[in-house]
Amino acid sequence: MGWIPVAAPAGRTLSGLLQTHCWPRCLRLASSRPTPSLDPSLPTDDMESPSRRKAFAAHLKRTRSRAQALPQPLVDALRRSVAEFSVADLRRDAAALSYRLAARRPPTEDAEMQARAQALEQQYISQREQVNEQKLKQFVIQQLRQQVYHWQPLEMASAYEAAVYAVARLAPEFASLLYCFRQVAARDPAFGPQAVLSYGSAVGAALWAARHLWPDKVAEFVGIERRRYLSELCALLAHGGRADAPPDPSVFLRPLLPSSSRLRYPLVVAAHALMEQPSQSERLELVCSLWDRTAPGGRLMLLETGTNAGFLLVLEARDLVLRLAAQRDGAPVHVEAPCPHDGECPRFSRSLTPCHFRVPYWPLALGGAAPAEVRHAPLSYVVMRKGARPAGDRQWPRVVQPVLCRHKHVICRLCTARGALEEVVVTRRRHGPELYQCAKKVSWGDTMPVELRDSPPDRAGDR
C-alpha cells in the first residue's frame, strides 16, 4: 500500500521545527476574546438538584485525569517477574532510560541528510581558496555528527533490559492510556471494546488499562510486539508473574501484524510506536495499516511523549488519516479527542508550542518503598473515529494551557470547534457566579462545556 505524503505549511517541516529551540511562552490568540456561557444542554438529569454547577463538577469527574497508581495485581506480578534483579540497578537504569526517551527524536530522512551535507560543502568551499577533498569530507562528517540526531532503534536485547523498561515506563504508559480511554468513555459511555489491537504493546500497559476501565467488556486483546523479551515479559505479567500459570486465552501476542486487514477491531492503539519507525515512509505505512484494521465506527488511538518531536509525529498521523479518508472513497472520519474540530491544528500553523497534556501518576514502588510524590507524564495524543461526527456532538472547547486565576477574573486558553486558539476571561460580574466558579475549577486538558460567541468590539477586554 502506498503512503500519502503530508505537506506541512510553507516554511515548516518536521525536522525544521525540531531544530527550533526557542519556543514562545504564549499562544498567538485571536485579537478579540469571545464571550463564554455555560452550555444549556449540560445534562442535569442525574443530579440531585438542577444546578448546572453540579452538572459541571460531574462532567469534570468523568473526564479529568486523576493521579493514577498501577493496579495492585499488576504491581505484584511485576515484582515477581523482576525478583531476580537488583532493585538498585533497576532504579538506576530505569532513570537513565526515562531520560533518554524524553529526548528521543525521529530519524533524519536521507534526503534531508544529503541536503545538509551539500550545504556544509558549500560553506566549506566558500571560506577557502583551495579545497582539500579529504579535509572537506572530514569537516562534513564532523558537522553532521554534531547537528543530526543519531537515531537508533530501541532494542530490549535481554530480560534485564525488558525489566528496566517495565520499571521505567509501565506506570506513565498505564496512566496515559487510561487517560485517553477515559476521554473516549466520557464522550461515548456506551462504548466498550470487545477486542483491542495494540501495536507496539511493549509490556502490556494497554491491556491492563483497557481491563481496568472496561473489566467486563474486553474479551480479546491482540498485542503486536517484535521485541522478544518485551513480549515475553508482557505474557508473564498477564499470567500474574508466574511462569507456571496457565495461559490467558483472551490474550494473543504476535511479533508482526497479520498480513490480511480483513479482521478489524473497535479499538486500535499505538502507544509510542511512531517514534520507533526507521523512516517517514514506514511510519506513514504503519498509520495506514492500523487505520485499515479499525472497524467502522471504531477508534484509532495514537500516543507519543508530549515533546515537540512526539507532538509533530501525532500531528503528521492525524493529517494523514484525514486525507486518507478523503482521497480513498470519501468515507467520513472525525477527530474525537483532543481536538474539537477536524481542521488544521492551530498550534502548528500559528505557534511553535506543542499541543500536549500532563497526566499525573504514582511512580512504581519497588522494594516496598512508597512513592514520594505524584509525577506527571507529558502526553500528545489523538483519537480518530471512523464515521461522521454524531449529530449531538457538542464539540466543547478544550483547555490547552494552565488556567490563570487572577484577582476577580479567570483566564482560560482554549482550542475551539472553529479551529482556533482563543482566550476567554471569565468574571463574576459579567458572566455570573455559576460560570465564574466553574471556570475556577477547570484545569489544563479539560473540556469546558461552554458556548462561545463573539464579543462586541467595545467590550472585548472589559472586566
GROMACS .gro file of C-alpha atoms in nm:
model
  463
    1MET     CA    1   0.000   0.000   0.000
    2GLY     CA    2   0.135   0.341  -0.090
    3TRP     CA    3   0.150   0.617   0.164
    4ILE     CA    4   0.032   0.973   0.120
    5PRO     CA    5   0.292   1.240   0.199
    6VAL     CA    6   0.173   1.500   0.445
    7ALA     CA    7   0.252   1.852   0.334
    8ALA     CA    8   0.342   2.100   0.605
    9PRO     CA    9   0.259   2.470   0.580
   10ALA     CA   10   0.509   2.683   0.392
   11GLY     CA   11   0.844   2.707   0.567
   12ARG     CA   12   0.754   2.441   0.825
   13THR     CA   13   0.884   2.087   0.814
   14LEU     CA   14   0.901   1.821   1.080
   15SER     CA   15   1.278   1.839   1.109
   16GLY     CA   16   1.280   2.217   1.079
   17LEU     CA   17   1.051   2.258   1.376
   18LEU     CA   18   1.252   2.008   1.579
   19GLN     CA   19   1.564   2.219   1.524
   20THR     CA   20   1.400   2.525   1.683
   21HIS     CA   21   1.500   2.569   2.044
   22CYS     CA   22   1.334   2.899   2.137
   23TRP     CA   23   0.968   2.821   2.196
   24PRO     CA   24   0.733   3.114   2.260
   25ARG     CA   25   0.581   3.117   2.606
   26CYS     CA   26   0.237   3.234   2.499
   27LEU     CA   27  -0.007   3.140   2.227
   28ARG     CA   28  -0.087   3.366   1.937
   29LEU     CA   29  -0.451   3.420   2.020
   30ALA     CA   30  -0.737   3.587   1.842
   31SER     CA   31  -0.733   3.964   1.874
   32SER     CA   32  -1.080   3.976   2.034
   33ARG     CA   33  -1.192   3.750   2.315
   34PRO     CA   34  -1.517   3.555   2.273
   35THR     CA   35  -1.784   3.566   2.543
   36PRO     CA   36  -1.849   3.227   2.713
   37SER     CA   37  -2.172   3.097   2.861
   38LEU     CA   38  -2.248   2.759   3.015
   39ASP     CA   39  -2.393   2.522   2.758
   40PRO     CA   40  -2.768   2.497   2.829
   41SER     CA   41  -2.758   2.135   2.714
   42LEU     CA   42  -2.526   2.039   3.000
   43PRO     CA   43  -2.707   1.734   3.142
   44THR     CA   44  -2.857   1.769   3.489
   45ASP     CA   45  -3.086   1.466   3.491
   46ASP     CA   46  -2.859   1.263   3.717
   47MET     CA   47  -2.805   1.543   3.968
   48GLU     CA   48  -2.986   1.587   4.299
   49SER     CA   49  -3.063   1.947   4.202
   50PRO     CA   50  -3.085   2.107   3.858
   51SER     CA   51  -2.781   2.326   3.925
   52ARG     CA   52  -2.555   2.331   3.622
   53ARG     CA   53  -2.262   2.392   3.856
   54LYS     CA   54  -2.311   2.042   3.996
   55ALA     CA   55  -2.350   1.904   3.647
   56PHE     CA   56  -2.022   2.073   3.555
   57ALA     CA   57  -1.850   1.911   3.855
   58ALA     CA   58  -1.984   1.572   3.746
   59HIS     CA   59  -1.853   1.633   3.395
   60LEU     CA   60  -1.505   1.708   3.529
   61LYS     CA   61  -1.514   1.396   3.745
   62ARG     CA   62  -1.580   1.182   3.438
   63THR     CA   63  -1.307   1.333   3.222
   64ARG     CA   64  -1.038   1.474   3.449
   65SER     CA   65  -0.711   1.292   3.487
   66ARG     CA   66  -0.655   1.186   3.846
   67ALA     CA   67  -0.324   1.064   3.984
   68GLN     CA   68  -0.331   0.702   3.881
   69ALA     CA   69  -0.150   0.417   4.051
   70LEU     CA   70  -0.087   0.081   3.891
   71PRO     CA   71  -0.338  -0.190   3.986
   72GLN     CA   72  -0.209  -0.392   4.276
   73PRO     CA   73  -0.225  -0.725   4.084
   74LEU     CA   74  -0.001  -0.571   3.818
   75VAL     CA   75   0.245  -0.442   4.078
   76ASP     CA   76   0.260  -0.784   4.243
   77ALA     CA   77   0.310  -0.955   3.906
   78LEU     CA   78   0.591  -0.717   3.814
   79ARG     CA   79   0.766  -0.767   4.146
   80ARG     CA   80   0.758  -1.143   4.098
   81SER     CA   81   0.880  -1.106   3.738
   82VAL     CA   82   1.186  -0.893   3.824
   83ALA     CA   83   1.269  -1.052   4.160
   84GLU     CA   84   1.593  -1.196   4.023
   85PHE     CA   85   1.738  -0.849   3.953
   86SER     CA   86   1.880  -0.593   4.190
   87VAL     CA   87   1.629  -0.322   4.283
   88ALA     CA   88   1.903  -0.059   4.299
   89ASP     CA   89   2.024  -0.148   3.949
   90LEU     CA   90   1.671  -0.142   3.812
   91ARG     CA   91   1.603   0.202   3.960
   92ARG     CA   92   1.930   0.347   3.831
   93ASP     CA   93   1.893   0.212   3.480
   94ALA     CA   94   1.522   0.296   3.465
   95ALA     CA   95   1.601   0.660   3.545
   96ALA     CA   96   1.863   0.666   3.269
   97LEU     CA   97   1.619   0.512   3.021
   98SER     CA   98   1.348   0.765   3.110
   99TYR     CA   99   1.591   1.050   3.049
  100ARG     CA  100   1.693   0.900   2.716
  101LEU     CA  101   1.333   0.854   2.599
  102ALA     CA  102   1.239   1.210   2.696
  103ALA     CA  103   1.497   1.342   2.447
  104ARG     CA  104   1.412   1.095   2.171
  105ARG     CA  105   1.352   1.220   1.816
  106PRO     CA  106   1.254   1.053   1.490
  107PRO     CA  107   1.529   0.956   1.244
  108THR     CA  108   1.654   1.210   0.992
  109GLU     CA  109   1.546   1.136   0.636
  110ASP     CA  110   1.812   1.055   0.374
  111ALA     CA  111   1.706   1.348   0.153
  112GLU     CA  112   1.748   1.592   0.439
  113MET     CA  113   2.086   1.441   0.527
  114GLN     CA  114   2.206   1.491   0.170
  115ALA     CA  115   2.078   1.849   0.164
  116ARG     CA  116   2.264   1.928   0.485
  117ALA     CA  117   2.583   1.769   0.353
  118GLN     CA  118   2.566   1.977   0.035
  119ALA     CA  119   2.508   2.295   0.236
  120LEU     CA  120   2.810   2.217   0.454
  121GLU     CA  121   3.023   2.153   0.147
  122GLN     CA  122   2.925   2.491   0.002
  123GLN     CA  123   3.000   2.656   0.334
  124TYR     CA  124   3.345   2.495   0.350
  125ILE     CA  125   3.430   2.581  -0.011
  126SER     CA  126   3.317   2.943   0.019
  127GLN     CA  127   3.554   3.004   0.312
  128ARG     CA  128   3.869   2.868   0.144
  129GLU     CA  129   4.061   2.940  -0.172
  130GLN     CA  130   4.195   2.588  -0.205
  131VAL     CA  131   3.994   2.280  -0.113
  132ASN     CA  132   4.142   1.957   0.016
  133GLU     CA  133   3.899   1.677  -0.058
  134GLN     CA  134   4.000   1.473   0.245
  135LYS     CA  135   3.962   1.767   0.484
  136LEU     CA  136   3.631   1.861   0.321
  137LYS     CA  137   3.498   1.511   0.383
  138GLN     CA  138   3.616   1.516   0.745
  139PHE     CA  139   3.456   1.856   0.801
  140VAL     CA  140   3.118   1.746   0.662
  141ILE     CA  141   3.115   1.423   0.864
  142GLN     CA  142   3.212   1.605   1.185
  143GLN     CA  143   2.945   1.870   1.140
  144LEU     CA  144   2.677   1.616   1.058
  145ARG     CA  145   2.760   1.420   1.372
  146GLN     CA  146   2.715   1.737   1.577
  147GLN     CA  147   2.400   1.863   1.407
  148VAL     CA  148   2.200   1.550   1.322
  149TYR     CA  149   2.021   1.339   1.582
  150HIS     CA  150   2.165   0.989   1.581
  151TRP     CA  151   1.852   0.772   1.590
  152GLN     CA  152   1.879   0.408   1.686
  153PRO     CA  153   1.601   0.153   1.736
  154LEU     CA  154   1.511   0.093   2.097
  155GLU     CA  155   1.611  -0.270   2.127
  156MET     CA  156   1.550  -0.455   2.451
  157ALA     CA  157   1.809  -0.727   2.397
  158SER     CA  158   1.780  -0.913   2.727
  159ALA     CA  159   1.537  -0.998   3.003
  160TYR     CA  160   1.707  -0.740   3.227
  161GLU     CA  161   1.661  -0.461   2.972
  162ALA     CA  162   1.293  -0.555   2.940
  163ALA     CA  163   1.262  -0.535   3.319
  164VAL     CA  164   1.424  -0.190   3.316
  165TYR     CA  165   1.176  -0.078   3.053
  166ALA     CA  166   0.886  -0.203   3.264
  167VAL     CA  167   1.010  -0.024   3.575
  168ALA     CA  168   1.064   0.299   3.381
  169ARG     CA  169   0.761   0.306   3.153
  170LEU     CA  170   0.479   0.088   3.287
  171ALA     CA  171   0.337   0.344   3.531
  172PRO     CA  172   0.337   0.650   3.299
  173GLU     CA  173   0.215   0.449   3.000
  174PHE     CA  174  -0.066   0.292   3.201
  175ALA     CA  175  -0.176   0.635   3.327
  176SER     CA  176  -0.155   0.792   2.980
  177LEU     CA  177  -0.354   0.513   2.815
  178LEU     CA  178  -0.616   0.516   3.089
  179TYR     CA  179  -0.647   0.893   3.047
  180CYS     CA  180  -0.711   0.855   2.674
  181PHE     CA  181  -0.956   0.568   2.731
  182ARG     CA  182  -1.150   0.785   2.975
  183GLN     CA  183  -1.174   1.064   2.719
  184VAL     CA  184  -1.343   0.818   2.483
  185ALA     CA  185  -1.568   0.676   2.755
  186ALA     CA  186  -1.679   1.024   2.862
  187ARG     CA  187  -1.787   1.108   2.507
  188ASP     CA  188  -1.945   0.768   2.441
  189PRO     CA  189  -2.048   0.599   2.769
  190ALA     CA  190  -2.193   0.304   2.581
  191PHE     CA  191  -1.861   0.224   2.416
  192GLY     CA  192  -1.686  -0.086   2.541
  193PRO     CA  193  -1.447  -0.260   2.300
  194GLN     CA  194  -1.481  -0.636   2.288
  195ALA     CA  195  -1.145  -0.659   2.112
  196VAL     CA  196  -0.838  -0.434   2.135
  197LEU     CA  197  -0.542  -0.429   1.897
  198SER     CA  198  -0.229  -0.275   2.046
  199TYR     CA  199   0.067  -0.212   1.815
  200GLY     CA  200   0.398  -0.179   2.000
  201SER     CA  201   0.233  -0.329   2.306
  202ALA     CA  202   0.568  -0.348   2.494
  203VAL     CA  203   0.488  -0.492   2.839
  204GLY     CA  204   0.110  -0.468   2.804
  205ALA     CA  205   0.011  -0.131   2.952
  206ALA     CA  206  -0.280  -0.110   2.704
  207LEU     CA  207  -0.409  -0.450   2.816
  208TRP     CA  208  -0.416  -0.352   3.182
  209ALA     CA  209  -0.562  -0.005   3.116
  210ALA     CA  210  -0.843  -0.144   2.897
  211ARG     CA  211  -0.931  -0.410   3.152
  212HIS     CA  212  -0.919  -0.152   3.430
  213LEU     CA  213  -1.177   0.074   3.261
  214TRP     CA  214  -1.384  -0.193   3.083
  215PRO     CA  215  -1.335  -0.503   3.301
  216ASP     CA  216  -1.639  -0.690   3.170
  217LYS     CA  217  -1.621  -0.590   2.803
  218VAL     CA  218  -1.269  -0.658   2.673
  219ALA     CA  219  -1.285  -1.022   2.563
  220GLU     CA  220  -0.983  -1.025   2.332
  221PHE     CA  221  -0.650  -0.843   2.336
  222VAL     CA  222  -0.406  -0.869   2.047
  223GLY     CA  223  -0.060  -0.728   2.118
  224ILE     CA  224   0.191  -0.672   1.840
  225GLU     CA  225   0.546  -0.653   1.972
  226ARG     CA  226   0.851  -0.751   1.767
  227ARG     CA  227   1.095  -0.730   2.060
  228ARG     CA  228   1.109  -1.078   2.205
  229TYR     CA  229   1.193  -1.000   2.567
  230LEU     CA  230   0.928  -0.731   2.599
  231SER     CA  231   0.668  -0.969   2.457
  232GLU     CA  232   0.775  -1.244   2.697
  233LEU     CA  233   0.751  -1.006   2.993
  234CYS     CA  234   0.407  -0.891   2.873
  235ALA     CA  235   0.287  -1.253   2.871
  236LEU     CA  236   0.441  -1.317   3.213
  237LEU     CA  237   0.266  -1.013   3.363
  238ALA     CA  238  -0.065  -1.124   3.210
  239HIS     CA  239  -0.014  -1.457   3.393
  240GLY     CA  240   0.039  -1.280   3.726
  241GLY     CA  241   0.418  -1.308   3.715
  242ARG     CA  242   0.406  -1.688   3.746
  243ALA     CA  243   0.573  -1.882   3.467
  244ASP     CA  244   0.380  -2.200   3.552
  245ALA     CA  245   0.039  -2.030   3.532
  246PRO     CA  246  -0.196  -2.140   3.251
  247PRO     CA  247  -0.201  -1.902   2.953
  248ASP     CA  248  -0.473  -1.640   2.930
  249PRO     CA  249  -0.698  -1.747   2.638
  250SER     CA  250  -0.804  -1.387   2.571
  251VAL     CA  251  -0.450  -1.252   2.518
  252PHE     CA  252  -0.273  -1.304   2.187
  253LEU     CA  253   0.083  -1.178   2.135
  254ARG     CA  254   0.241  -1.165   1.789
  255PRO     CA  255   0.566  -1.019   1.651
  256LEU     CA  256   0.404  -0.875   1.336
  257LEU     CA  257   0.068  -0.750   1.218
  258PRO     CA  258  -0.141  -1.009   1.032
  259SER     CA  259  -0.091  -0.985   0.657
  260SER     CA  260  -0.465  -0.951   0.597
  261SER     CA  261  -0.658  -0.645   0.713
  262ARG     CA  262  -1.000  -0.812   0.687
  263LEU     CA  263  -1.009  -0.866   1.064
  264ARG     CA  264  -1.092  -0.529   1.219
  265TYR     CA  265  -1.107  -0.404   1.575
  266PRO     CA  266  -1.324  -0.147   1.751
  267LEU     CA  267  -1.019  -0.003   1.927
  268VAL     CA  268  -0.670   0.012   1.776
  269VAL     CA  269  -0.393   0.159   1.991
  270ALA     CA  270  -0.035   0.256   1.908
  271ALA     CA  271   0.149   0.394   2.209
  272HIS     CA  272   0.499   0.529   2.144
  273ALA     CA  273   0.522   0.327   1.823
  274LEU     CA  274   0.556   0.608   1.567
  275MET     CA  275   0.889   0.720   1.712
  276GLU     CA  276   1.027   0.368   1.667
  277GLN     CA  277   0.978   0.359   1.288
  278PRO     CA  278   1.308   0.396   1.096
  279SER     CA  279   1.172   0.633   0.829
  280GLN     CA  280   0.879   0.855   0.745
  281SER     CA  281   0.759   0.619   0.473
  282GLU     CA  282   0.744   0.326   0.715
  283ARG     CA  283   0.580   0.547   0.976
  284LEU     CA  284   0.303   0.650   0.738
  285GLU     CA  285   0.265   0.295   0.610
  286LEU     CA  286   0.208   0.187   0.969
  287VAL     CA  287  -0.063   0.451   1.023
  288CYS     CA  288  -0.239   0.340   0.702
  289SER     CA  289  -0.220  -0.025   0.808
  290LEU     CA  290  -0.361   0.047   1.154
  291TRP     CA  291  -0.640   0.258   1.006
  292ASP     CA  292  -0.731  -0.029   0.771
  293ARG     CA  293  -0.764  -0.256   1.074
  294THR     CA  294  -1.001  -0.016   1.254
  295ALA     CA  295  -1.363  -0.128   1.234
  296PRO     CA  296  -1.637   0.104   1.103
  297GLY     CA  297  -1.736   0.324   1.394
  298GLY     CA  298  -1.415   0.221   1.574
  299ARG     CA  299  -1.130   0.431   1.707
  300LEU     CA  300  -0.762   0.462   1.620
  301MET     CA  301  -0.568   0.599   1.917
  302LEU     CA  302  -0.210   0.725   1.876
  303LEU     CA  303   0.004   0.835   2.170
  304GLU     CA  304   0.351   0.981   2.195
  305THR     CA  305   0.551   1.160   2.461
  306GLY     CA  306   0.439   1.522   2.481
  307THR     CA  307   0.759   1.670   2.344
  308ASN     CA  308   0.798   1.876   2.028
  309ALA     CA  309   0.901   1.564   1.837
  310GLY     CA  310   0.619   1.350   1.975
  311PHE     CA  311   0.353   1.612   1.902
  312LEU     CA  312   0.466   1.653   1.542
  313LEU     CA  313   0.450   1.278   1.483
  314VAL     CA  314   0.095   1.264   1.618
  315LEU     CA  315   0.001   1.564   1.406
  316GLU     CA  316   0.154   1.403   1.098
  317ALA     CA  317  -0.057   1.088   1.155
  318ARG     CA  318  -0.373   1.293   1.223
  319ASP     CA  319  -0.340   1.480   0.895
  320LEU     CA  320  -0.266   1.158   0.708
  321VAL     CA  321  -0.582   0.982   0.832
  322LEU     CA  322  -0.799   1.283   0.743
  323ARG     CA  323  -0.651   1.293   0.392
  324LEU     CA  324  -0.661   0.918   0.356
  325ALA     CA  325  -1.036   0.903   0.413
  326ALA     CA  326  -1.098   1.188   0.170
  327GLN     CA  327  -0.876   1.053  -0.110
  328ARG     CA  328  -0.980   0.686  -0.096
  329ASP     CA  329  -1.358   0.679  -0.107
  330GLY     CA  330  -1.475   0.987   0.079
  331ALA     CA  331  -1.569   0.781   0.385
  332PRO     CA  332  -1.641   1.009   0.682
  333VAL     CA  333  -1.393   1.037   0.967
  334HIS     CA  334  -1.356   1.282   1.251
  335VAL     CA  335  -1.123   1.365   1.537
  336GLU     CA  336  -1.283   1.257   1.863
  337ALA     CA  337  -1.016   1.384   2.102
  338PRO     CA  338  -0.845   1.603   2.199
  339CYS     CA  339  -0.933   1.837   1.911
  340PRO     CA  340  -1.291   1.972   1.898
  341HIS     CA  341  -1.251   2.019   1.521
  342ASP     CA  342  -1.118   1.841   1.210
  343GLY     CA  343  -0.930   2.136   1.062
  344GLU     CA  344  -0.566   2.231   1.058
  345CYS     CA  345  -0.407   2.234   1.402
  346PRO     CA  346  -0.378   2.599   1.513
  347ARG     CA  347  -0.074   2.513   1.721
  348PHE     CA  348   0.113   2.408   1.409
  349SER     CA  349   0.005   2.700   1.191
  350ARG     CA  350   0.037   2.982   1.446
  351SER     CA  351   0.276   2.870   1.715
  352LEU     CA  352   0.580   2.655   1.784
  353THR     CA  353   0.438   2.532   2.114
  354PRO     CA  354   0.348   2.160   2.108
  355CYS     CA  355  -0.005   2.054   2.200
  356HIS     CA  356   0.041   1.831   2.498
  357PHE     CA  357  -0.112   1.749   2.835
  358ARG     CA  358   0.027   1.640   3.170
  359VAL     CA  359  -0.104   1.311   3.308
  360PRO     CA  360  -0.047   1.262   3.683
  361TYR     CA  361   0.055   0.919   3.807
  362TRP     CA  362   0.210   0.748   4.103
  363PRO     CA  363   0.551   0.601   4.016
  364LEU     CA  364   0.612   0.232   4.065
  365ALA     CA  365   0.722   0.137   4.416
  366LEU     CA  366   0.986  -0.134   4.420
  367GLY     CA  367   1.131  -0.296   4.727
  368GLY     CA  368   0.836  -0.191   4.942
  369ALA     CA  369   0.926   0.181   4.931
  370ALA     CA  370   0.622   0.407   4.888
  371PRO     CA  371   0.647   0.666   4.609
  372ALA     CA  372   0.746   1.007   4.738
  373GLU     CA  373   0.520   1.224   4.523
  374VAL     CA  374   0.296   1.233   4.220
  375ARG     CA  375   0.474   1.268   3.886
  376HIS     CA  376   0.340   1.392   3.554
  377ALA     CA  377   0.381   1.227   3.214
  378PRO     CA  378   0.376   1.468   2.916
  379LEU     CA  379   0.137   1.333   2.654
  380SER     CA  380   0.042   1.416   2.296
  381TYR     CA  381  -0.234   1.201   2.152
  382VAL     CA  382  -0.517   1.182   1.901
  383VAL     CA  383  -0.826   0.964   1.874
  384MET     CA  384  -0.961   0.924   1.519
  385ARG     CA  385  -1.305   0.770   1.474
  386LYS     CA  386  -1.440   0.611   1.158
  387GLY     CA  387  -1.776   0.763   1.072
  388ALA     CA  388  -1.943   1.101   1.065
  389ARG     CA  389  -1.941   1.322   1.372
  390PRO     CA  390  -2.255   1.244   1.576
  391ALA     CA  391  -2.536   1.497   1.543
  392GLY     CA  392  -2.542   1.558   1.917
  393ASP     CA  393  -2.167   1.616   1.949
  394ARG     CA  394  -2.134   1.945   2.135
  395GLN     CA  395  -1.768   1.996   2.037
  396TRP     CA  396  -1.688   2.174   2.361
  397PRO     CA  397  -1.357   2.363   2.361
  398ARG     CA  398  -1.057   2.212   2.536
  399VAL     CA  399  -0.826   2.392   2.776
  400VAL     CA  400  -0.478   2.380   2.622
  401GLN     CA  401  -0.276   2.575   2.879
  402PRO     CA  402  -0.279   2.609   3.258
  403VAL     CA  403  -0.575   2.815   3.378
  404LEU     CA  404  -0.477   3.152   3.524
  405CYS     CA  405  -0.680   3.251   3.832
  406ARG     CA  406  -0.629   3.621   3.890
  407HIS     CA  407  -0.792   3.885   4.107
  408LYS     CA  408  -1.165   3.869   4.030
  409HIS     CA  409  -1.116   3.705   3.690
  410VAL     CA  410  -1.009   3.372   3.540
  411ILE     CA  411  -0.822   3.336   3.209
  412CYS     CA  412  -0.880   3.017   3.009
  413ARG     CA  413  -0.700   2.944   2.682
  414LEU     CA  414  -0.898   2.713   2.461
  415CYS     CA  415  -0.885   2.520   2.137
  416THR     CA  416  -1.231   2.570   1.989
  417ALA     CA  417  -1.458   2.399   1.736
  418ARG     CA  418  -1.382   2.667   1.477
  419GLY     CA  419  -1.021   2.553   1.469
  420ALA     CA  420  -0.869   2.846   1.655
  421LEU     CA  421  -0.683   2.914   1.977
  422GLU     CA  422  -0.894   3.157   2.174
  423GLU     CA  423  -0.870   3.316   2.515
  424VAL     CA  424  -1.169   3.379   2.739
  425VAL     CA  425  -1.174   3.592   3.052
  426VAL     CA  426  -1.447   3.500   3.300
  427THR     CA  427  -1.559   3.737   3.575
  428ARG     CA  428  -1.836   3.713   3.830
  429ARG     CA  429  -1.987   4.048   3.725
  430ARG     CA  430  -2.006   3.982   3.352
  431HIS     CA  431  -2.075   3.609   3.345
  432GLY     CA  432  -2.243   3.536   3.676
  433PRO     CA  433  -2.129   3.336   3.979
  434GLU     CA  434  -2.213   2.997   3.827
  435LEU     CA  435  -1.979   3.022   3.528
  436TYR     CA  436  -1.717   3.206   3.735
  437GLN     CA  437  -1.696   2.923   3.988
  438CYS     CA  438  -1.689   2.665   3.710
  439ALA     CA  439  -1.402   2.844   3.535
  440LYS     CA  440  -1.202   2.838   3.858
  441LYS     CA  441  -1.239   2.459   3.876
  442VAL     CA  442  -1.142   2.375   3.519
  443SER     CA  443  -0.784   2.260   3.455
  444TRP     CA  444  -0.541   2.210   3.170
  445GLY     CA  445  -0.667   1.929   2.946
  446ASP     CA  446  -1.034   1.950   3.048
  447THR     CA  447  -1.315   2.011   2.804
  448MET     CA  448  -1.508   2.321   2.904
  449PRO     CA  449  -1.885   2.285   2.845
  450VAL     CA  450  -1.945   2.639   2.728
  451GLU     CA  451  -2.079   2.813   2.421
  452LEU     CA  452  -1.868   3.092   2.273
  453ARG     CA  453  -1.998   3.395   2.089
  454ASP     CA  454  -1.804   3.689   1.953
  455SER     CA  455  -1.782   3.986   2.185
  456PRO     CA  456  -1.874   4.337   2.071
  457PRO     CA  457  -1.555   4.532   1.991
  458ASP     CA  458  -1.609   4.782   2.271
  459ARG     CA  459  -1.636   4.506   2.534
  460ALA     CA  460  -1.367   4.264   2.416
  461GLY     CA  461  -1.133   4.347   2.703
  462ASP     CA  462  -1.386   4.458   2.963
  463ARG     CA  463  -1.354   4.302   3.307
   0.00000   0.00000   0.00000
